[in-house]
Short mmCIF file of C-alpha atoms and ligand atoms in Angstrom, two decimals:
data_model
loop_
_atom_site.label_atom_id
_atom_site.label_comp_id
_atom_site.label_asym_id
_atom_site.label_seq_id
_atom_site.Cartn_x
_atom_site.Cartn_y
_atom_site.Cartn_z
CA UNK B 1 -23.21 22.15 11.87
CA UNK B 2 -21.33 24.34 14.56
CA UNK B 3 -20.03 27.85 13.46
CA UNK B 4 -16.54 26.58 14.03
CA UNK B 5 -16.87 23.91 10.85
CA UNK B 6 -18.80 26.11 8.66
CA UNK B 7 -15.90 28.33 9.09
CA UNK B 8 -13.40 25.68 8.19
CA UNK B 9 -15.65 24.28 5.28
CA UNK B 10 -16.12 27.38 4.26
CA UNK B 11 -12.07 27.86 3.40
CA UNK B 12 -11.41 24.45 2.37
CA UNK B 13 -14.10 24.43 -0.61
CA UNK B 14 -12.58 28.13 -1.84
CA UNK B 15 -9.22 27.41 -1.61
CA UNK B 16 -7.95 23.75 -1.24
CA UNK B 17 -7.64 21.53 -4.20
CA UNK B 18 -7.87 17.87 -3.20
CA UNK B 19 -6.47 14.65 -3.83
CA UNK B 20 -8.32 12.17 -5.61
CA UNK B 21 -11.41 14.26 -5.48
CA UNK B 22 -14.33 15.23 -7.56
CA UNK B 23 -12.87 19.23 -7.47
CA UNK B 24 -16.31 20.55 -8.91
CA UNK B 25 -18.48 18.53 -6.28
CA UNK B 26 -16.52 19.21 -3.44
CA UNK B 27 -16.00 22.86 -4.03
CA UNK B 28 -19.95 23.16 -3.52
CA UNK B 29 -20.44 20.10 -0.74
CA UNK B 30 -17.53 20.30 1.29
CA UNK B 31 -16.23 17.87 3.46
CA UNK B 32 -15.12 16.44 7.07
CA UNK B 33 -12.52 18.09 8.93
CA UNK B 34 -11.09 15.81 10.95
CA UNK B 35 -9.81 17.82 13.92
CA UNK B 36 -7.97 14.99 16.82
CA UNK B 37 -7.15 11.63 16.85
CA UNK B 38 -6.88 9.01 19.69
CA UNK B 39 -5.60 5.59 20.00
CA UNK B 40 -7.75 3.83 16.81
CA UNK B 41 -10.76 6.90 16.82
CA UNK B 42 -10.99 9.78 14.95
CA UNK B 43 -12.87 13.00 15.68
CA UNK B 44 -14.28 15.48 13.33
CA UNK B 45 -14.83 19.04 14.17
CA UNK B 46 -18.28 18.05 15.12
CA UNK B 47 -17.02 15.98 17.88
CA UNK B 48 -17.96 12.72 16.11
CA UNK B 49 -15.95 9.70 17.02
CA UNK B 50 -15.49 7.58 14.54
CA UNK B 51 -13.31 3.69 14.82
CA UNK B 52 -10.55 4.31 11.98
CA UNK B 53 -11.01 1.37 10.14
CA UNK B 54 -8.06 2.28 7.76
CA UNK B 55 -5.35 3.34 10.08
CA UNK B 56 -5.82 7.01 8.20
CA UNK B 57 -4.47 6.02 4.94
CA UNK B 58 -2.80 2.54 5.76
CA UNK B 59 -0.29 3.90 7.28
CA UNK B 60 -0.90 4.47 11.40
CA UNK B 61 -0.52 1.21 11.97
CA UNK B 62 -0.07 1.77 15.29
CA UNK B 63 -2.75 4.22 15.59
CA UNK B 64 -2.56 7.71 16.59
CA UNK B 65 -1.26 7.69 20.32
CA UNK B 66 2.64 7.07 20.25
CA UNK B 67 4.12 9.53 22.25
CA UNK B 68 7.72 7.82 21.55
CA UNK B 69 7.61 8.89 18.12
CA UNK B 70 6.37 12.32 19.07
CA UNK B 71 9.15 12.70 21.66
CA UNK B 72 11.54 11.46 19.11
CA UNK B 73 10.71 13.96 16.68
CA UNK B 74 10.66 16.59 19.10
CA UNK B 75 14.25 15.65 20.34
CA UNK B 76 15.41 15.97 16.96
CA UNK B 77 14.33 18.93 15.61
CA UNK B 78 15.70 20.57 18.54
CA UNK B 79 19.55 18.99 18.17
CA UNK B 80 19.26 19.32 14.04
CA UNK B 81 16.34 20.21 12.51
CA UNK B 82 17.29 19.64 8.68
CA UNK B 83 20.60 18.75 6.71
CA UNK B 84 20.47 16.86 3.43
CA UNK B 85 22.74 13.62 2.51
CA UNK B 86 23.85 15.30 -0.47
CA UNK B 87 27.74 15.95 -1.10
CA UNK B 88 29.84 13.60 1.51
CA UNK B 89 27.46 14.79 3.97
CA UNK B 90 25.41 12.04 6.41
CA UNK B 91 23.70 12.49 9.88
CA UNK B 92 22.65 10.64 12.67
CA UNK B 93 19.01 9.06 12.00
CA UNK B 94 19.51 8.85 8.56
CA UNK B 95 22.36 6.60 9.13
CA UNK B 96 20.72 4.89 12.13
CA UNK B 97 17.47 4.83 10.13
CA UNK B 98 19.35 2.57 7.35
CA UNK B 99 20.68 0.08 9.64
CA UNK B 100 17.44 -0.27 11.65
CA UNK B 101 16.02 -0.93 8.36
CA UNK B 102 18.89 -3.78 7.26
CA UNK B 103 18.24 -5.31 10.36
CA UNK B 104 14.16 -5.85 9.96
CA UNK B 105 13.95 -6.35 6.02
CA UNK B 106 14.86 -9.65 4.66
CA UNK B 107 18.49 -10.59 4.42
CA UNK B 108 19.20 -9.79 1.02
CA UNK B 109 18.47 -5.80 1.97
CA UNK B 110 21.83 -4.61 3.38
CA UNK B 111 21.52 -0.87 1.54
CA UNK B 112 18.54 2.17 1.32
CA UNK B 113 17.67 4.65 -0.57
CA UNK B 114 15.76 7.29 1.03
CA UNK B 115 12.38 9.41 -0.13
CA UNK B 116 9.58 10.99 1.28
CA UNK B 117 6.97 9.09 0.05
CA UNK B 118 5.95 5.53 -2.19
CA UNK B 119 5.17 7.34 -5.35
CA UNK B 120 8.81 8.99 -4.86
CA UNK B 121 10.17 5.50 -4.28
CA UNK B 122 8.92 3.84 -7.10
CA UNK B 123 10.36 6.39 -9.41
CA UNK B 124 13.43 5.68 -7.67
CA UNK B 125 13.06 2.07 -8.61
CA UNK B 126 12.68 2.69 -12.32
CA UNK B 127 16.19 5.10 -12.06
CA UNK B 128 17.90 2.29 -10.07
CA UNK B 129 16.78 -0.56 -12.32
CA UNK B 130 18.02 1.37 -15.79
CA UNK B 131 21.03 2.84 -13.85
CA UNK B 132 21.86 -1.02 -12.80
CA UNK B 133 21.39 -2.52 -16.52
CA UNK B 134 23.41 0.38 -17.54
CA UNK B 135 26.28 -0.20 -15.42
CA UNK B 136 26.23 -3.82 -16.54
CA UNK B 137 26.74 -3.13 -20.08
CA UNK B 138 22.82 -3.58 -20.62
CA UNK B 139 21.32 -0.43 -21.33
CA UNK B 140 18.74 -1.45 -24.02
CA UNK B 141 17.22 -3.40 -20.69
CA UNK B 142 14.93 -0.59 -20.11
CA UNK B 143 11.30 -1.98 -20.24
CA UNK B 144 9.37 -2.70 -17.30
CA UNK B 145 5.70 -4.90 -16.37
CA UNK B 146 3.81 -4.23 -13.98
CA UNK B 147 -0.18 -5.09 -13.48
CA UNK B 148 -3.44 -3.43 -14.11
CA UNK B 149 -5.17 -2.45 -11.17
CA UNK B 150 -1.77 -1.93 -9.64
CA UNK B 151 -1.04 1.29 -7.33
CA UNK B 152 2.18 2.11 -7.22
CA UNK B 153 1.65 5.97 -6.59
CA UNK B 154 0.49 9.26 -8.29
CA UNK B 155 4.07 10.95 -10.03
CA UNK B 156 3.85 10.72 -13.69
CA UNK B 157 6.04 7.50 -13.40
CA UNK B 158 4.53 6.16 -10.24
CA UNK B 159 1.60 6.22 -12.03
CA UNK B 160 2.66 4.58 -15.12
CA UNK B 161 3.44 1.68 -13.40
CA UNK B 162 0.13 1.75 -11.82
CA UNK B 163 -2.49 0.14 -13.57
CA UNK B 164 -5.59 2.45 -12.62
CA UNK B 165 -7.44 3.38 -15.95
CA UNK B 166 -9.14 6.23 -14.22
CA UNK B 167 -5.26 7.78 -13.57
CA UNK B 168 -4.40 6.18 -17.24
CA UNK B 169 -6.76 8.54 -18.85
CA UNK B 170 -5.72 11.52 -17.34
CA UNK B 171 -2.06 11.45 -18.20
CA UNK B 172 0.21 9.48 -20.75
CA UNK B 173 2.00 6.71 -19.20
CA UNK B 174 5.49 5.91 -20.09
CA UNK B 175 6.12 4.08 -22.81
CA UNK B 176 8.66 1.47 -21.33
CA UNK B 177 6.28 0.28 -18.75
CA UNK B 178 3.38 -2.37 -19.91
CA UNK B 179 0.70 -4.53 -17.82
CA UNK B 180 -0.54 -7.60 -17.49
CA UNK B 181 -3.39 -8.82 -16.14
CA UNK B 182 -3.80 -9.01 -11.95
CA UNK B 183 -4.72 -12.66 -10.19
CA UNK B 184 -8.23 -11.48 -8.82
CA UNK B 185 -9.70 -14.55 -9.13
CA UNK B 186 -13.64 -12.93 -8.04
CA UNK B 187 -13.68 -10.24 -10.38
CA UNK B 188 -11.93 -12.13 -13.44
CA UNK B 189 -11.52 -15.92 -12.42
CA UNK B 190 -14.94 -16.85 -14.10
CA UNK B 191 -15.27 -20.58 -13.82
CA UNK B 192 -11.16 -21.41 -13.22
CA UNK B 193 -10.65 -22.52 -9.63
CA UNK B 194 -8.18 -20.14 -8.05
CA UNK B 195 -5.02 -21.94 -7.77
CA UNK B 196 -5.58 -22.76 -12.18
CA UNK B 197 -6.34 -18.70 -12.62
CA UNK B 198 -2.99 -17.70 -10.77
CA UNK B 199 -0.83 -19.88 -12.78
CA UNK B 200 -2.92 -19.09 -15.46
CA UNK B 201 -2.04 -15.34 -15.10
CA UNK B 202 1.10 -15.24 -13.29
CA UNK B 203 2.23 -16.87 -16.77
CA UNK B 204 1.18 -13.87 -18.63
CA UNK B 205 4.62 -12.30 -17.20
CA UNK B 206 6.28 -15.07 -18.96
CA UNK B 207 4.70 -14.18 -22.29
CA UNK B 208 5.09 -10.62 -21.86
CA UNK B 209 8.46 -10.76 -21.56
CA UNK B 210 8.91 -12.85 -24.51
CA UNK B 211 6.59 -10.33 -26.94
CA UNK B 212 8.63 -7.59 -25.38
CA UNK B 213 12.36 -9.26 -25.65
CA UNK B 214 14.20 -10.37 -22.60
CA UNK B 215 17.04 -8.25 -23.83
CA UNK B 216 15.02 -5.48 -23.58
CA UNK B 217 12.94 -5.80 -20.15
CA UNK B 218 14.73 -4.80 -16.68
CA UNK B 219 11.99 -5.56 -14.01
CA UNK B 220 8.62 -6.66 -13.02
CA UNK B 221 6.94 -4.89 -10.46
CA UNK B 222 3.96 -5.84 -7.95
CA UNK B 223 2.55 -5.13 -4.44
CA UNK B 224 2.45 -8.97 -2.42
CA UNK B 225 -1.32 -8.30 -2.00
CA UNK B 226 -2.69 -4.93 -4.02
CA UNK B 227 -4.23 -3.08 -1.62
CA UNK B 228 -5.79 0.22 -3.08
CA UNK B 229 -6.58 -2.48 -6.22
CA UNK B 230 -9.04 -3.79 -3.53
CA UNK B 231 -7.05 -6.13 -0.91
CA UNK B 232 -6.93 -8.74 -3.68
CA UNK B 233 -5.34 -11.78 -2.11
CA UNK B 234 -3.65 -13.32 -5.08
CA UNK B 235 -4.05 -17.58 -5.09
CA UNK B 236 -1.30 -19.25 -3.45
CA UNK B 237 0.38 -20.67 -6.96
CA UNK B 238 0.62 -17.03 -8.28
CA UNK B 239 4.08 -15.77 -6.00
CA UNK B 240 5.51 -19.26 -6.42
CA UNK B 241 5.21 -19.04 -10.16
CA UNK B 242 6.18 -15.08 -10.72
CA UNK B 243 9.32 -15.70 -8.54
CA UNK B 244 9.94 -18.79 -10.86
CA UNK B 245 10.10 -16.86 -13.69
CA UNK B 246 12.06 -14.09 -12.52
CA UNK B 247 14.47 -16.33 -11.29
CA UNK B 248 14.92 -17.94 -14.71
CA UNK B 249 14.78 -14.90 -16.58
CA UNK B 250 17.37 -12.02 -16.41
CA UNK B 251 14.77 -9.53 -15.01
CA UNK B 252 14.40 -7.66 -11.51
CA UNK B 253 11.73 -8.16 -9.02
CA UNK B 254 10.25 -5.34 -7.51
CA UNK B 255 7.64 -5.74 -4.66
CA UNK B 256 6.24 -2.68 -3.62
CA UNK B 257 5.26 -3.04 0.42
CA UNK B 258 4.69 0.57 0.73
CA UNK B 259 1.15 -1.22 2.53
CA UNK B 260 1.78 -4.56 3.23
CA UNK B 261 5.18 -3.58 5.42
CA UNK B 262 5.98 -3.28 8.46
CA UNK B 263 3.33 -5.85 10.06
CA UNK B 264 0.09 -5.93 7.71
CA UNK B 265 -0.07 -9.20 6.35
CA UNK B 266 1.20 -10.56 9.65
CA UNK B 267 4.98 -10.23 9.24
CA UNK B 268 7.11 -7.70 8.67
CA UNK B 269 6.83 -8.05 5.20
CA UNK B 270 4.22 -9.65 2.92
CA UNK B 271 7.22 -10.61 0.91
CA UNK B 272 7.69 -13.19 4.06
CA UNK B 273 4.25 -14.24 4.14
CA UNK B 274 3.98 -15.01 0.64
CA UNK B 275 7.66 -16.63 0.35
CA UNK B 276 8.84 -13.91 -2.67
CA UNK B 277 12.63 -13.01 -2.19
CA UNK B 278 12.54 -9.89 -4.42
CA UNK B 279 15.24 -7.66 -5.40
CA UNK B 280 14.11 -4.17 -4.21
CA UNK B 281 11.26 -3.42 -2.11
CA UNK B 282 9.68 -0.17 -1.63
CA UNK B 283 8.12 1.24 1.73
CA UNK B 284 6.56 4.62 2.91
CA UNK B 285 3.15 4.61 4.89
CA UNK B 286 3.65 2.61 7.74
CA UNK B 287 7.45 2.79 8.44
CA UNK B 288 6.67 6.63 10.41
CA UNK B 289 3.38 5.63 11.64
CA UNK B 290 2.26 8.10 9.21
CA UNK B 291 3.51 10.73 11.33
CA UNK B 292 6.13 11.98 8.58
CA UNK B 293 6.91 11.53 5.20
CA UNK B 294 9.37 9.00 4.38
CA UNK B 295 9.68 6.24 1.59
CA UNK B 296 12.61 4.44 0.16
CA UNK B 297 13.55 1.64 -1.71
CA UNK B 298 15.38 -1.29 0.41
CA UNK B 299 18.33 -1.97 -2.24
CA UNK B 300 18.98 -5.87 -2.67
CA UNK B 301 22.99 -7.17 -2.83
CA UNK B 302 22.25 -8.52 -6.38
CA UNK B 303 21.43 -4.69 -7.07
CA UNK B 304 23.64 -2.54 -4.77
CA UNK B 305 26.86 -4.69 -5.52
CA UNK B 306 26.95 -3.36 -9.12
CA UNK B 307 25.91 0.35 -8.19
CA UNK B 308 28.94 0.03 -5.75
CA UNK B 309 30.88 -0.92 -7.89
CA UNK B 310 31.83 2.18 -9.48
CA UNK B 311 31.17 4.17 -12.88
CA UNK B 312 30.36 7.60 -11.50
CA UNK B 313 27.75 9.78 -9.75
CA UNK B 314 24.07 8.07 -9.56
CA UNK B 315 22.33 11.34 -10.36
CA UNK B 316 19.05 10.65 -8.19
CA UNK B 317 18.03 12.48 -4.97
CA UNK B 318 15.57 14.55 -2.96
CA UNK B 319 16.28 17.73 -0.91
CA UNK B 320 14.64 15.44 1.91
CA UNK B 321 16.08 12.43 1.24
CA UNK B 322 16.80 10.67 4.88
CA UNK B 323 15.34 13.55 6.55
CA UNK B 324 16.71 13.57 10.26
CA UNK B 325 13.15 14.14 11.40
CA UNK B 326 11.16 11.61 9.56
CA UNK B 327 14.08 9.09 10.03
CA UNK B 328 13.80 9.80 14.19
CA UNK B 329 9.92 8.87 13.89
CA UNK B 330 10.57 5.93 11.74
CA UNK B 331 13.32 4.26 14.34
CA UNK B 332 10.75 5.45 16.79
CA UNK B 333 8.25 3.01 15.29
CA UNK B 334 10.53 0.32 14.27
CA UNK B 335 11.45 0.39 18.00
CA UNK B 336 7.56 0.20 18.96
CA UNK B 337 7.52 -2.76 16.57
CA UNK B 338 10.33 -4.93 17.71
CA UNK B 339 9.75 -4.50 20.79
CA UNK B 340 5.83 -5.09 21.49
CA UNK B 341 4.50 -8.12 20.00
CA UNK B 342 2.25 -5.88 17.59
CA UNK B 343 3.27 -8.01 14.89
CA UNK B 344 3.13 -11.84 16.63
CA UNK B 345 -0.48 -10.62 17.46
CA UNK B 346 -1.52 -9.78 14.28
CA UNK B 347 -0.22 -12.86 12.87
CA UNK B 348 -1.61 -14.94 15.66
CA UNK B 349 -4.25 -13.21 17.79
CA UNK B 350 -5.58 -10.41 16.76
CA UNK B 351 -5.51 -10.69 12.71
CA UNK B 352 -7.35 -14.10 12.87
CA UNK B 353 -9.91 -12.66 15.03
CA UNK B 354 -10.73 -10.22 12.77
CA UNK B 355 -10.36 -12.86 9.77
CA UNK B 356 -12.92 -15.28 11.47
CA UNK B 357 -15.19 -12.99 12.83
CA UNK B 358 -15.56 -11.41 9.12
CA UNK B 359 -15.48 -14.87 7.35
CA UNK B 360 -18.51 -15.93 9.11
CA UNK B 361 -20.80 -12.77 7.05
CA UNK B 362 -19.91 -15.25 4.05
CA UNK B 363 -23.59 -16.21 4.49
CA UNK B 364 -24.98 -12.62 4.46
CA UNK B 365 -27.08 -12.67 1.71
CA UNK B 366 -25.13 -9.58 -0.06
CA UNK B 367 -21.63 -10.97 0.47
CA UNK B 368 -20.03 -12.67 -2.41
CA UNK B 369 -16.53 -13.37 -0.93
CA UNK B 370 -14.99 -12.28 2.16
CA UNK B 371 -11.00 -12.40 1.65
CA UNK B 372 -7.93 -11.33 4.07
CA UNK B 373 -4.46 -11.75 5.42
CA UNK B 374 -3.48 -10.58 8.66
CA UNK B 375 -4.77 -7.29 9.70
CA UNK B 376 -5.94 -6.57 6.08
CA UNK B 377 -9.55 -7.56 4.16
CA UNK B 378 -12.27 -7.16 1.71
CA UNK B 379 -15.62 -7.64 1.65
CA UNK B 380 -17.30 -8.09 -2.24
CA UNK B 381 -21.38 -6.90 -2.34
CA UNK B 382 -23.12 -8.88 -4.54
CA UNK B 383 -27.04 -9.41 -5.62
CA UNK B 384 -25.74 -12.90 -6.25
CA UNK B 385 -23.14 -15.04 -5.09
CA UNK B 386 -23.03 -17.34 -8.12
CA UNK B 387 -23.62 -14.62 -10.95
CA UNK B 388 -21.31 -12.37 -8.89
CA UNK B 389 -23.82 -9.91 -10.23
CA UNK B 390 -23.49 -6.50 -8.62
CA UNK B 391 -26.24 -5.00 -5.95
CA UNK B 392 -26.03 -1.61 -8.60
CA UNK B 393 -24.09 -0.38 -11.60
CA UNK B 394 -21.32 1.85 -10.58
CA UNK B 395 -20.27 0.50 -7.52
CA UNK B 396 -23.42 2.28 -5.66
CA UNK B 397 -24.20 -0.53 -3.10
CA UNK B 398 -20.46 -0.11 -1.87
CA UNK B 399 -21.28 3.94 -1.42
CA UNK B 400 -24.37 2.68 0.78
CA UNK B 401 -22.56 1.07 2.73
CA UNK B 402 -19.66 2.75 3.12
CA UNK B 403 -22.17 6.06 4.19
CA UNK B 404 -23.60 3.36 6.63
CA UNK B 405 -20.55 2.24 8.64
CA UNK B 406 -19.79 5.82 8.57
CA UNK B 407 -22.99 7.12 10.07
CA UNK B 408 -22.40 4.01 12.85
CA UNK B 409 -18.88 4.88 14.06
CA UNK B 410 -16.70 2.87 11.55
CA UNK B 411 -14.62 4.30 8.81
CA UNK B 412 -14.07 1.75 5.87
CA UNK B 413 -13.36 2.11 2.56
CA UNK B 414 -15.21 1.35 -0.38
CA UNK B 415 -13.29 -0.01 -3.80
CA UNK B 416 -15.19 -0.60 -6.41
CA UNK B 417 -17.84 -3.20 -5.14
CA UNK B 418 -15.89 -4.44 -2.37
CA UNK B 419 -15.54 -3.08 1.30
CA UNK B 420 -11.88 -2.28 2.33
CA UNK B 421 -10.56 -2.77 6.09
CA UNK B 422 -6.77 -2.08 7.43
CA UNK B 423 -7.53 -0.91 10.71
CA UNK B 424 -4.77 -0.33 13.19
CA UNK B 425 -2.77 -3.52 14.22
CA UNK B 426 -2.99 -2.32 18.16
CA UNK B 427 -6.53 -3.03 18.15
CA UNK B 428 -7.78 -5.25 20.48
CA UNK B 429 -10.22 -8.30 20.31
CA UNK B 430 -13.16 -6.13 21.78
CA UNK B 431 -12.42 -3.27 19.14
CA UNK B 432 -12.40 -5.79 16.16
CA UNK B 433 -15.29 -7.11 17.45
CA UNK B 434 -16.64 -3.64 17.54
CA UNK B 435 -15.76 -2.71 14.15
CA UNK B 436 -17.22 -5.70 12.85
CA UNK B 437 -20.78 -5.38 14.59
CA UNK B 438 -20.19 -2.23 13.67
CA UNK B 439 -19.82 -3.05 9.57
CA UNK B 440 -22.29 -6.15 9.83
CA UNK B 441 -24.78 -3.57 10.76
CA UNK B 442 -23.78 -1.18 7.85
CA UNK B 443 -24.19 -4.56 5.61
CA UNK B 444 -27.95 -4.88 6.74
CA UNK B 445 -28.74 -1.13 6.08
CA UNK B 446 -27.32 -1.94 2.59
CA UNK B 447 -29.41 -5.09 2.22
CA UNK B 448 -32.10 -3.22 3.40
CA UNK B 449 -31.43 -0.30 1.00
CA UNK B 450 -31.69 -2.90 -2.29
CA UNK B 451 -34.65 -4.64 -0.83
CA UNK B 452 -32.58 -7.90 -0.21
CA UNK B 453 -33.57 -9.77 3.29
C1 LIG N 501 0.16 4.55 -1.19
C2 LIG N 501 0.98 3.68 -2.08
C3 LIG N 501 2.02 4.19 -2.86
C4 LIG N 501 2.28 5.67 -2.96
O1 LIG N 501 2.76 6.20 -1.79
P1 LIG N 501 2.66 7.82 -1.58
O2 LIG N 501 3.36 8.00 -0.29
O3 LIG N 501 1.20 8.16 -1.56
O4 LIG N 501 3.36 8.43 -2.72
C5 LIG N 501 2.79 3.32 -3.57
N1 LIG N 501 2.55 2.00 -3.55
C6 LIG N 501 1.55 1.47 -2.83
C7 LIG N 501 1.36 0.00 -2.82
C8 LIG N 501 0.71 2.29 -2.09
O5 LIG N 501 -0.31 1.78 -1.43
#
């Protein structure tokens, strides 16, 4: 280790608190510092270039060299650094930054409300939903489902309406928001086949809302594919048969495409692929690149016609709400997006390389199911593919290999026992074919590592 990162370590363990992170373990192990970025690679302080196989936290879609949105954030920070959208008051990218956003979300979306991240967003959800039933003369509509293994962010209510147990035990979640079960058919489909299992439990919405009362519940709310869940791909009768019954019921859809927006799934949003038409969607990540905060909820006609209609101040902001900065870098990257053919080639190119290319480790003999969409997949470790029993308790095998793609140039992630890839849509067919050696050989070491050949 050079003297520069012991240095840095050496701060970071005695004074940072991390997210998401053993505090205890990390105080005494330390971590990476990860000190530039280029194009799709990542450098630590070491000088160790590693292939970002998660475009940072799914959000650089684009990877990390855009000068546009640099310049564009430069520009406007020098002409107006900050002014908030409180009190009559509006400015230039906000403004631009909500019609951009009309103009690429589906057509229902003709109104936004701006935050500066997804968990932020999601809250906002829950106040626009009550405010909505409210206005309508509905106010006991105030329950809302959701999904276990759902992540919908990490605020008290964001995380309600997730459905991680290990966030669940560490705080009380609202008492208005329940969960049913999630359609991942590998871990929980037993002997259903898959297209039985998502009817089977996109039906559970159904009964939900008729234990709960349909007087009583505003809104369902689900990500098109969960991705910190574990990329679970639901089966292809599970949207058709959620947006059934939110149609016939008097409940709001909420899809939360604060990861599968803005090009993922191989359109610009997953709601597209998947055929859902809900009635407010929430993004963050991927609309700025990652290169600022910024989140909001796209507000559907059904929605914003009622909260325009009058009855008084909705009392719901954020001192950054449209901030002009973060809204310059997210036109910047909506611009990058319409305009290259990022997207097409993830649909059509790119994304089905990487699709085929990991499909065909189906008959490694520690792969249980390979599953994707786009520019998005998962990889389950198994000792064996009919049991689905697991290489070791606790998710270890996944660690193993994780540690292995690491130590060979390729950051994944690893949830629960399956293997996690978003990388950057920009990559080429060379790079996927790279990261995939890359995690093939990572796959062996972890074969290896169990005594599996
Ligand atoms: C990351 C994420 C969030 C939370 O976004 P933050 O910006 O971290 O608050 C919400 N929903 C989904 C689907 C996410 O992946």
């Amino acid at each position: 280790m050079n003297a520069i990162t012991k240095s840095l370590r050496d701060i970071d363990k005695s004074h940072h608190l991390h997210p998401f992170t053993d505090l205890s373990a990390y105080s005494k192990t330390g971590g990476k510092i990860i000190s530039k970025a280029e194009h799709i690679y990542i450098y630590d302080s070491e000088g160790t270039k590693v292939l970002d196989g998660m475009s940072g936290l799914w959000c650089c879609n684009l990877g990390y060299t855009q000068p546009s949105i640099v310049e564009a954030v430069h520009t406007q920070l020098q002409e107006l650094p900050y002014y908030n959208n409180f009190f009559n008051c509006s400015n230039q990218p906000s403004l631009e930054m909500a019609k951009a956003l009309v103009e690429v979300t589906p057509d229902q979306f003709n109104h936004v409300f701006f935050t500066n991240s997804g968990s932020e967003a999601n809250d906002t959800n829950i106040r626009i939903v009550h405010r909505y039933y409210d206005l309508k003369g509905q106010p006991e509509k105030k329950h809302i489902i959701s999904r276990k293994n759902a992540y919908h962010g990490s605020t008290i209510a964001a995380g309600s309406l997730g459905g991680m147990d290990y966030m669940h035990k560490q705080y009380i979640g609202l008492d208005y928001v329940h969960h049913i079960n999630e359609p991942n058919w590998f871990a929980e489909g037993g002997e259903l086949d898959k297209d039985t299992f998502g009817l089977q439990v996109a039906r559970e919405l159904e009964a939900k809302i008729d234990e709960i009362g349909e007087d009583k519940v505003a809104a369902f709310i689900a990500e098109p594919v969960q991705g910190a869940g574990g990329v679970i791909i639901p089966p292809d009768t599970y949207w058709p048969e959620i947006q059934r019954i939110c149609d016939e019921r008097d409940i709001l859809l909420i899809v939360d495409e604060v990861i599968c927006g803005f090009g993922r799934t191989g359109e610009w949003f997953a709601s597209e692929t998947f055929g859902i038409k809900p009635d407010l969607m929430t993004f963050a990540k991927g609309v700025t690149n990652g290169f600022l905060p910024l989140g909001g909820v796209m507000v559907g006609d059904k929605v914003a016609d009622v909260m325009l209609a009058g009855g008084g101040d909705f009392n719901h902001g954020l001192t950054y709400s449209g901030h002009p900065a973060s809204c310059a870098a997210g036109l910047a990257t909506i611009d990058i997006l319409k305009n290259s053919n990022v997207i097409e080639s993830s649909k059509s190119i790119v994304g089905p390389h990487l699709q085929n290319r990991l499909a065909a480790l189906s008959d490694h003999p520690i792969v249980g199911e390979v599953r994707g969409r786009g520019m998005f997949a998962a990889v389950e470790l198994v000792k064996d593919k009919t049991t689905r029993e697991r290489l070791a308790p606790d998710s270890g095998a996944a660690v193993v290999c994780r540690e292995a793609a690491i130590a060979g140039g390729l950051m994944v992630r690893a949830t629960g026992d399956a293997m996690i890839m978003a990388p950057p849509l920009i990559c080429t067919i060379e790079e996927i074919d790279t990261l995939v050696d890359t995690f093939a050989a990572a796959l062996d070491t972890t074969a290896d590592h169990y005594g599996i050949s």
